[in-house]
Short mmCIF file of C-alpha atoms and ligand atoms in Angstrom, two decimals:
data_model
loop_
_atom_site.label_atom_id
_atom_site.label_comp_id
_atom_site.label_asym_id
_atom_site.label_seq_id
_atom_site.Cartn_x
_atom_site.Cartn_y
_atom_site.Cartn_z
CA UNK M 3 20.33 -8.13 -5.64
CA UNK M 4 20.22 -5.18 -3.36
CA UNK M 5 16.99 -3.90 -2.33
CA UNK M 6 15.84 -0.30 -3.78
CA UNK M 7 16.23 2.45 -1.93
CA UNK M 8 13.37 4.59 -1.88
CA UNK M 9 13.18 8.37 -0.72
CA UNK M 10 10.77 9.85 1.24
CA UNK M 11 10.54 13.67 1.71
CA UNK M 12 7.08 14.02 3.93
CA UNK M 13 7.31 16.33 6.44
CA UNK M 14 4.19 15.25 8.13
CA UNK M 15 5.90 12.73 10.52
CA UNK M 16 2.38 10.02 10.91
CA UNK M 17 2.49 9.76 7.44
CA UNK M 18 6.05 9.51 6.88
CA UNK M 19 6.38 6.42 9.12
CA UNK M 20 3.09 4.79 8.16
CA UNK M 21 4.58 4.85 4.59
CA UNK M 22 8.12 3.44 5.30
CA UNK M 23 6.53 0.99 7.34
CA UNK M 24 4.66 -0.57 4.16
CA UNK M 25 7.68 0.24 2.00
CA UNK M 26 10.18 -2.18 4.47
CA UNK M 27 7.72 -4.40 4.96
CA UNK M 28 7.96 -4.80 1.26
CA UNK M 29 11.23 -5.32 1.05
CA UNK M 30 12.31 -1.84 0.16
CA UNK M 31 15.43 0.21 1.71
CA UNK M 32 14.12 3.13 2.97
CA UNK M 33 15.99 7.02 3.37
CA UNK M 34 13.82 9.40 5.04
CA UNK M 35 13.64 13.16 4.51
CA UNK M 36 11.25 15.57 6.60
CA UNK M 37 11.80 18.67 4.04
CA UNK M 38 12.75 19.62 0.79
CA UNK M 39 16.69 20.39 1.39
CA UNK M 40 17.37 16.92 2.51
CA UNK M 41 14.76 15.66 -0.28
CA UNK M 42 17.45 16.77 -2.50
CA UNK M 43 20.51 15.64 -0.53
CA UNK M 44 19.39 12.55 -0.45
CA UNK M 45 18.15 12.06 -4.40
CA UNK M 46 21.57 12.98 -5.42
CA UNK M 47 23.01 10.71 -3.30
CA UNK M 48 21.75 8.64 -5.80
CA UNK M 49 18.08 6.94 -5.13
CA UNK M 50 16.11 4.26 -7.11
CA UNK M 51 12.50 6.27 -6.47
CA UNK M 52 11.74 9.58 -4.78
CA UNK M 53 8.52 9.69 -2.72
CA UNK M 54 7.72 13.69 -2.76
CA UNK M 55 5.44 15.28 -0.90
CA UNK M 56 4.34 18.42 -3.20
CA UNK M 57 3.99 20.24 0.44
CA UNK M 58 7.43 20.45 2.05
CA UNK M 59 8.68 22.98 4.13
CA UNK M 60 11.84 24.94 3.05
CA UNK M 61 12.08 23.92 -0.83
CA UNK M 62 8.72 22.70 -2.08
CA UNK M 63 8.35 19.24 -3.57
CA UNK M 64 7.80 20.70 -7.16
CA UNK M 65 10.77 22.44 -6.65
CA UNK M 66 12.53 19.68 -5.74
CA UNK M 67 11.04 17.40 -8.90
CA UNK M 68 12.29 20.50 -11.13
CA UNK M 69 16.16 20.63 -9.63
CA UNK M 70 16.84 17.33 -10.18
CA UNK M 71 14.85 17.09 -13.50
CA UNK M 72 17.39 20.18 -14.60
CA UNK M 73 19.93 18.16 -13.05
CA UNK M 74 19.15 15.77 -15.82
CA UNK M 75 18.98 13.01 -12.94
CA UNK M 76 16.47 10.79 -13.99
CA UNK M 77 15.60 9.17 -10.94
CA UNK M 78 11.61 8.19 -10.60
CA UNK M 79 9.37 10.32 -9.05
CA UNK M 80 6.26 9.83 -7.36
CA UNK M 81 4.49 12.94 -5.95
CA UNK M 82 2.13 12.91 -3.14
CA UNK M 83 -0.44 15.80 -3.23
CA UNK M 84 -3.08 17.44 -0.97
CA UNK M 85 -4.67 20.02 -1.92
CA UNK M 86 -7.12 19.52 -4.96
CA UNK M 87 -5.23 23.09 -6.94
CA UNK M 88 -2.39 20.77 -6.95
CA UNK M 89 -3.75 17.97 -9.50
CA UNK M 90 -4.12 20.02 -12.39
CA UNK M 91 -0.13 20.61 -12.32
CA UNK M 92 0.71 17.33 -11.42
CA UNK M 93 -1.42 15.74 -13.79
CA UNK M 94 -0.02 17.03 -16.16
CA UNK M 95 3.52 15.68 -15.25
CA UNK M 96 5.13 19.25 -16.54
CA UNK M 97 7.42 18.68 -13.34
CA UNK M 98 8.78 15.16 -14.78
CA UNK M 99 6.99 13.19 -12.41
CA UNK M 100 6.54 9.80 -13.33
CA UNK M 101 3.33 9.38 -10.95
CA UNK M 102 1.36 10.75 -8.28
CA UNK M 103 -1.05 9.90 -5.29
CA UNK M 104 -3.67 11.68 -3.55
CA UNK M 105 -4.38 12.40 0.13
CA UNK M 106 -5.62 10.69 1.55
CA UNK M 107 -4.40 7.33 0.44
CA UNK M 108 -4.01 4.34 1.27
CA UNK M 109 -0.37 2.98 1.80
CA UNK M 110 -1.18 0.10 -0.18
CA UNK M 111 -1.70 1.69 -2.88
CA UNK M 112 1.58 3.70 -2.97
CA UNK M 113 4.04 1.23 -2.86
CA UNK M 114 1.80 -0.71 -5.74
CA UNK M 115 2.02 2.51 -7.73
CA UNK M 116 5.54 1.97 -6.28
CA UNK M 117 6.15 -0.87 -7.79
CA UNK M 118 4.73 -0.16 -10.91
CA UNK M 119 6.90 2.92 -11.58
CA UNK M 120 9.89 0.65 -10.54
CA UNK M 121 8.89 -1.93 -13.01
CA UNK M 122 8.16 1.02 -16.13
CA UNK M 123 11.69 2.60 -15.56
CA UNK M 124 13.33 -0.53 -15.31
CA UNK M 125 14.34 -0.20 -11.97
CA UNK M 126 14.66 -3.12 -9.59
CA UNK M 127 11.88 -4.35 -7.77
CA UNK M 128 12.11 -6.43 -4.60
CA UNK M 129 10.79 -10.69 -5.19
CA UNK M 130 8.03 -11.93 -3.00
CA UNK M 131 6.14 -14.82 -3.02
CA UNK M 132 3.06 -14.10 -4.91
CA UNK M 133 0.80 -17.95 -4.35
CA UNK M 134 -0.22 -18.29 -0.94
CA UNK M 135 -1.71 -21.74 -0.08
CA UNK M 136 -3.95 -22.55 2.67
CA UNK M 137 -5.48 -25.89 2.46
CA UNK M 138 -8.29 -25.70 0.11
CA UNK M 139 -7.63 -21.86 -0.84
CA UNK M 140 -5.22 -20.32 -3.07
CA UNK M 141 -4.23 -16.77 -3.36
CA UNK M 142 -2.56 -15.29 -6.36
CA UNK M 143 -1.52 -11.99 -5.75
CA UNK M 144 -0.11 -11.02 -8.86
CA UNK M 145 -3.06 -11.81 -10.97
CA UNK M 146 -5.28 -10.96 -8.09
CA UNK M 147 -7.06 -14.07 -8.66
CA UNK M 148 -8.76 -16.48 -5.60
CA UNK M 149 -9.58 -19.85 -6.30
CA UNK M 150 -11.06 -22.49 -3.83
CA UNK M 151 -10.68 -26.42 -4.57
CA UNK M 152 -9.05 -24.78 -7.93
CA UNK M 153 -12.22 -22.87 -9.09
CA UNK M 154 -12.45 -18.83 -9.33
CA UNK M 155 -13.94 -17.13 -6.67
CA UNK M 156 -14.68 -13.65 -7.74
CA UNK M 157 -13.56 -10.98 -4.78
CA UNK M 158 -14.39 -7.62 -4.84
CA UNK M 159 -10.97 -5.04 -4.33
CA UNK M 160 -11.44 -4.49 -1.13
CA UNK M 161 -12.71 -8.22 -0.05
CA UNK M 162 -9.43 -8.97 -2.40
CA UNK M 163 -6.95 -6.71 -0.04
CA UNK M 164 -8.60 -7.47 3.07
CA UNK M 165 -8.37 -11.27 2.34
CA UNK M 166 -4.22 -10.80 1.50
CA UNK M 167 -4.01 -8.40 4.86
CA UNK M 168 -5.26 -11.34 6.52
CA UNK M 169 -3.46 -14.45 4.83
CA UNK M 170 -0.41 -12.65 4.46
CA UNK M 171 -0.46 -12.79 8.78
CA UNK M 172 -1.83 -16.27 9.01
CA UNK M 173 -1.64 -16.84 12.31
CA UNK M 174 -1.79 -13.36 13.80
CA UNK M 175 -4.96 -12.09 15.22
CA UNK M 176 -5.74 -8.48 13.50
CA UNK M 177 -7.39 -6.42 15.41
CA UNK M 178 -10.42 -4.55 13.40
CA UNK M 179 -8.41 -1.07 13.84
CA UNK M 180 -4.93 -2.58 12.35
CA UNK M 181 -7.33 -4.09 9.64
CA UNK M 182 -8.92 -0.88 8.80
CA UNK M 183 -6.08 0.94 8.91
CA UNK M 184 -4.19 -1.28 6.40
CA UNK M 185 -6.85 -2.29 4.42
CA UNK M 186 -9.01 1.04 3.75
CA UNK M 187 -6.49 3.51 4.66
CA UNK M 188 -5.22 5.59 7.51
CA UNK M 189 -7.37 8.38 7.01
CA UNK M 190 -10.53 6.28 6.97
CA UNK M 191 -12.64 7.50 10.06
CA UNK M 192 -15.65 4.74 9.64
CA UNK M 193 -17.11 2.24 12.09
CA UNK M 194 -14.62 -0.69 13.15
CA UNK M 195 -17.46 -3.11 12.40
CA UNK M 196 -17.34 -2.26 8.24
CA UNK M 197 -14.71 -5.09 8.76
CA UNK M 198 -16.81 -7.17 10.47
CA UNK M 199 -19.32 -6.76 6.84
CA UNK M 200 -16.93 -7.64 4.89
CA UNK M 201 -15.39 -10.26 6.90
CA UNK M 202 -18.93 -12.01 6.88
CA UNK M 203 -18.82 -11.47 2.73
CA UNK M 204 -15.27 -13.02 2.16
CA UNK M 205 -16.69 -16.30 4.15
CA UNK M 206 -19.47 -16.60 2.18
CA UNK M 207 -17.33 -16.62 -0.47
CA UNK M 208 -14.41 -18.76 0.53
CA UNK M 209 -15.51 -20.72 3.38
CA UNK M 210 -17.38 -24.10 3.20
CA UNK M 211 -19.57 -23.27 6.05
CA UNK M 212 -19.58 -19.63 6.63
CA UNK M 213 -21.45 -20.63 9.77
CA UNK M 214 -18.24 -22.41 10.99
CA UNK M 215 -15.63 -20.30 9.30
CA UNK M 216 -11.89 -22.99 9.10
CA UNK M 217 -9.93 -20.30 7.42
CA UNK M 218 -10.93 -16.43 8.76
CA UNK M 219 -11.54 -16.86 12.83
CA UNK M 220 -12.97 -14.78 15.22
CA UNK M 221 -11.34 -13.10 18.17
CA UNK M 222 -14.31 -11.84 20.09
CA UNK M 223 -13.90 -8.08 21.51
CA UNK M 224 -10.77 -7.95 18.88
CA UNK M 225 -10.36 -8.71 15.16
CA UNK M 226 -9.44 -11.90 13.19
CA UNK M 227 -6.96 -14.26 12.41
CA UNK M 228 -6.39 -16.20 9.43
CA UNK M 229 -5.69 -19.94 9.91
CA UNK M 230 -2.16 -21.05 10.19
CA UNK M 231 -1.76 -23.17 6.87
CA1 CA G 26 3.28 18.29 3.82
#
């Protein structure tokens, strides 16, 4: 099965590559658009999701969710919006928008919302593994459920997405700014060491001796690294 292709019309460039980073990392086939004209080129080209930035140059990204709603092309749409005036008509999905995301978000949570609008239209949606196995610890992803020696450990989201950042790089060493940056966000401008908090919370929780942590290891003056299984 071919993966889904996946617009995406932001004309902010940063943003534009963080998010088709995440969305081929996932698996997806990505077209990229940096304003509204090509937004449209490229959606009638024929496109399993649109990624629309409501603030494009040239046509605007409502405008663009209206011409190919007229069209009667029915291809998903997920809006991305800045500016707080902006909710009240995207909430209300008058544009045909299936979905919508915030700025700042984190990329994460697009190509979940992603996925989910992918799975509601029927559309295609790329297979991963979801059960991730190290030793003693067992990740589900899809029912975002942790278990150690087979018994629930209860994460909260962020311990959750910091612990699959992590495992899903066993092996790698992460340095704290990578981690914050795919774990809380891009936009998130707090102190490096919030990862070191939570790092020290997700032991507790999963290691036997948090003191001598097997699974999530240091690398002093950088990040961490998740044992190889
Ligand atoms: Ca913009």
């Amino acid at each position: 099965m071919a993966a889904p292709t996946i617009v995406v019309a932001e004309d902010d460039g940063a943003i534009r590559d963080l998010v088709i980073h995440h969305l081929e990392r996932d698996g997806f086939s990505v077209v990229a658009a940096a304003d509204g004209h090509a937004a449209l080129r490229h959606a009638r080209r024929g496109a399993d999701l649109v990624i629309l930035d409501v603030g494009l140059p040239g046509v605007d990204g409502f405008e663009v969710a209206r011409a190919l709603r007229r069209e009667d092309r029915d291809v998903p749409i997920v809006l991305l919006t800045a500016r707080v005036e902006e909710i009240d008509r995207v909430v209300g999905f008058e544009l045909g928008a299936d979905d919508y995301v915030c700025k700042p978000f984190s990329p994460r949570e697009l190509v979940a919302r992603v996925r989910a609008v992918l799975r509601r239209s029927g559309g295609a949606s790329p297979r991963r593994p979801t059960l991730l196995r190290f030793g003693r610890l067992e990740i589900d992803e899809a029912a975002r459920e942790v278990r150690v020696d087979g018994i629930d450990v209860r994460l909260k989201p962020r311990e959750f997405a910091l612990l699959l950042e992590l495992a899903s790089n066993a092996g790698i060493a992460l340095s704290r700014e990578r981690l914050l940056e795919r774990v809380w966000g891009f936009d998130f401008d707090g102190d490096p060491r919030t990862v070191d908090v939570h790092v020290r919370r997700l032991r507790v929780k999963i290691e036997e001796g948090p003191r001598l942590p097997q699974v999530v290891h240091t690398i002093h003056g950088f990040g961490y690294k998740f044992a190889r299984a």
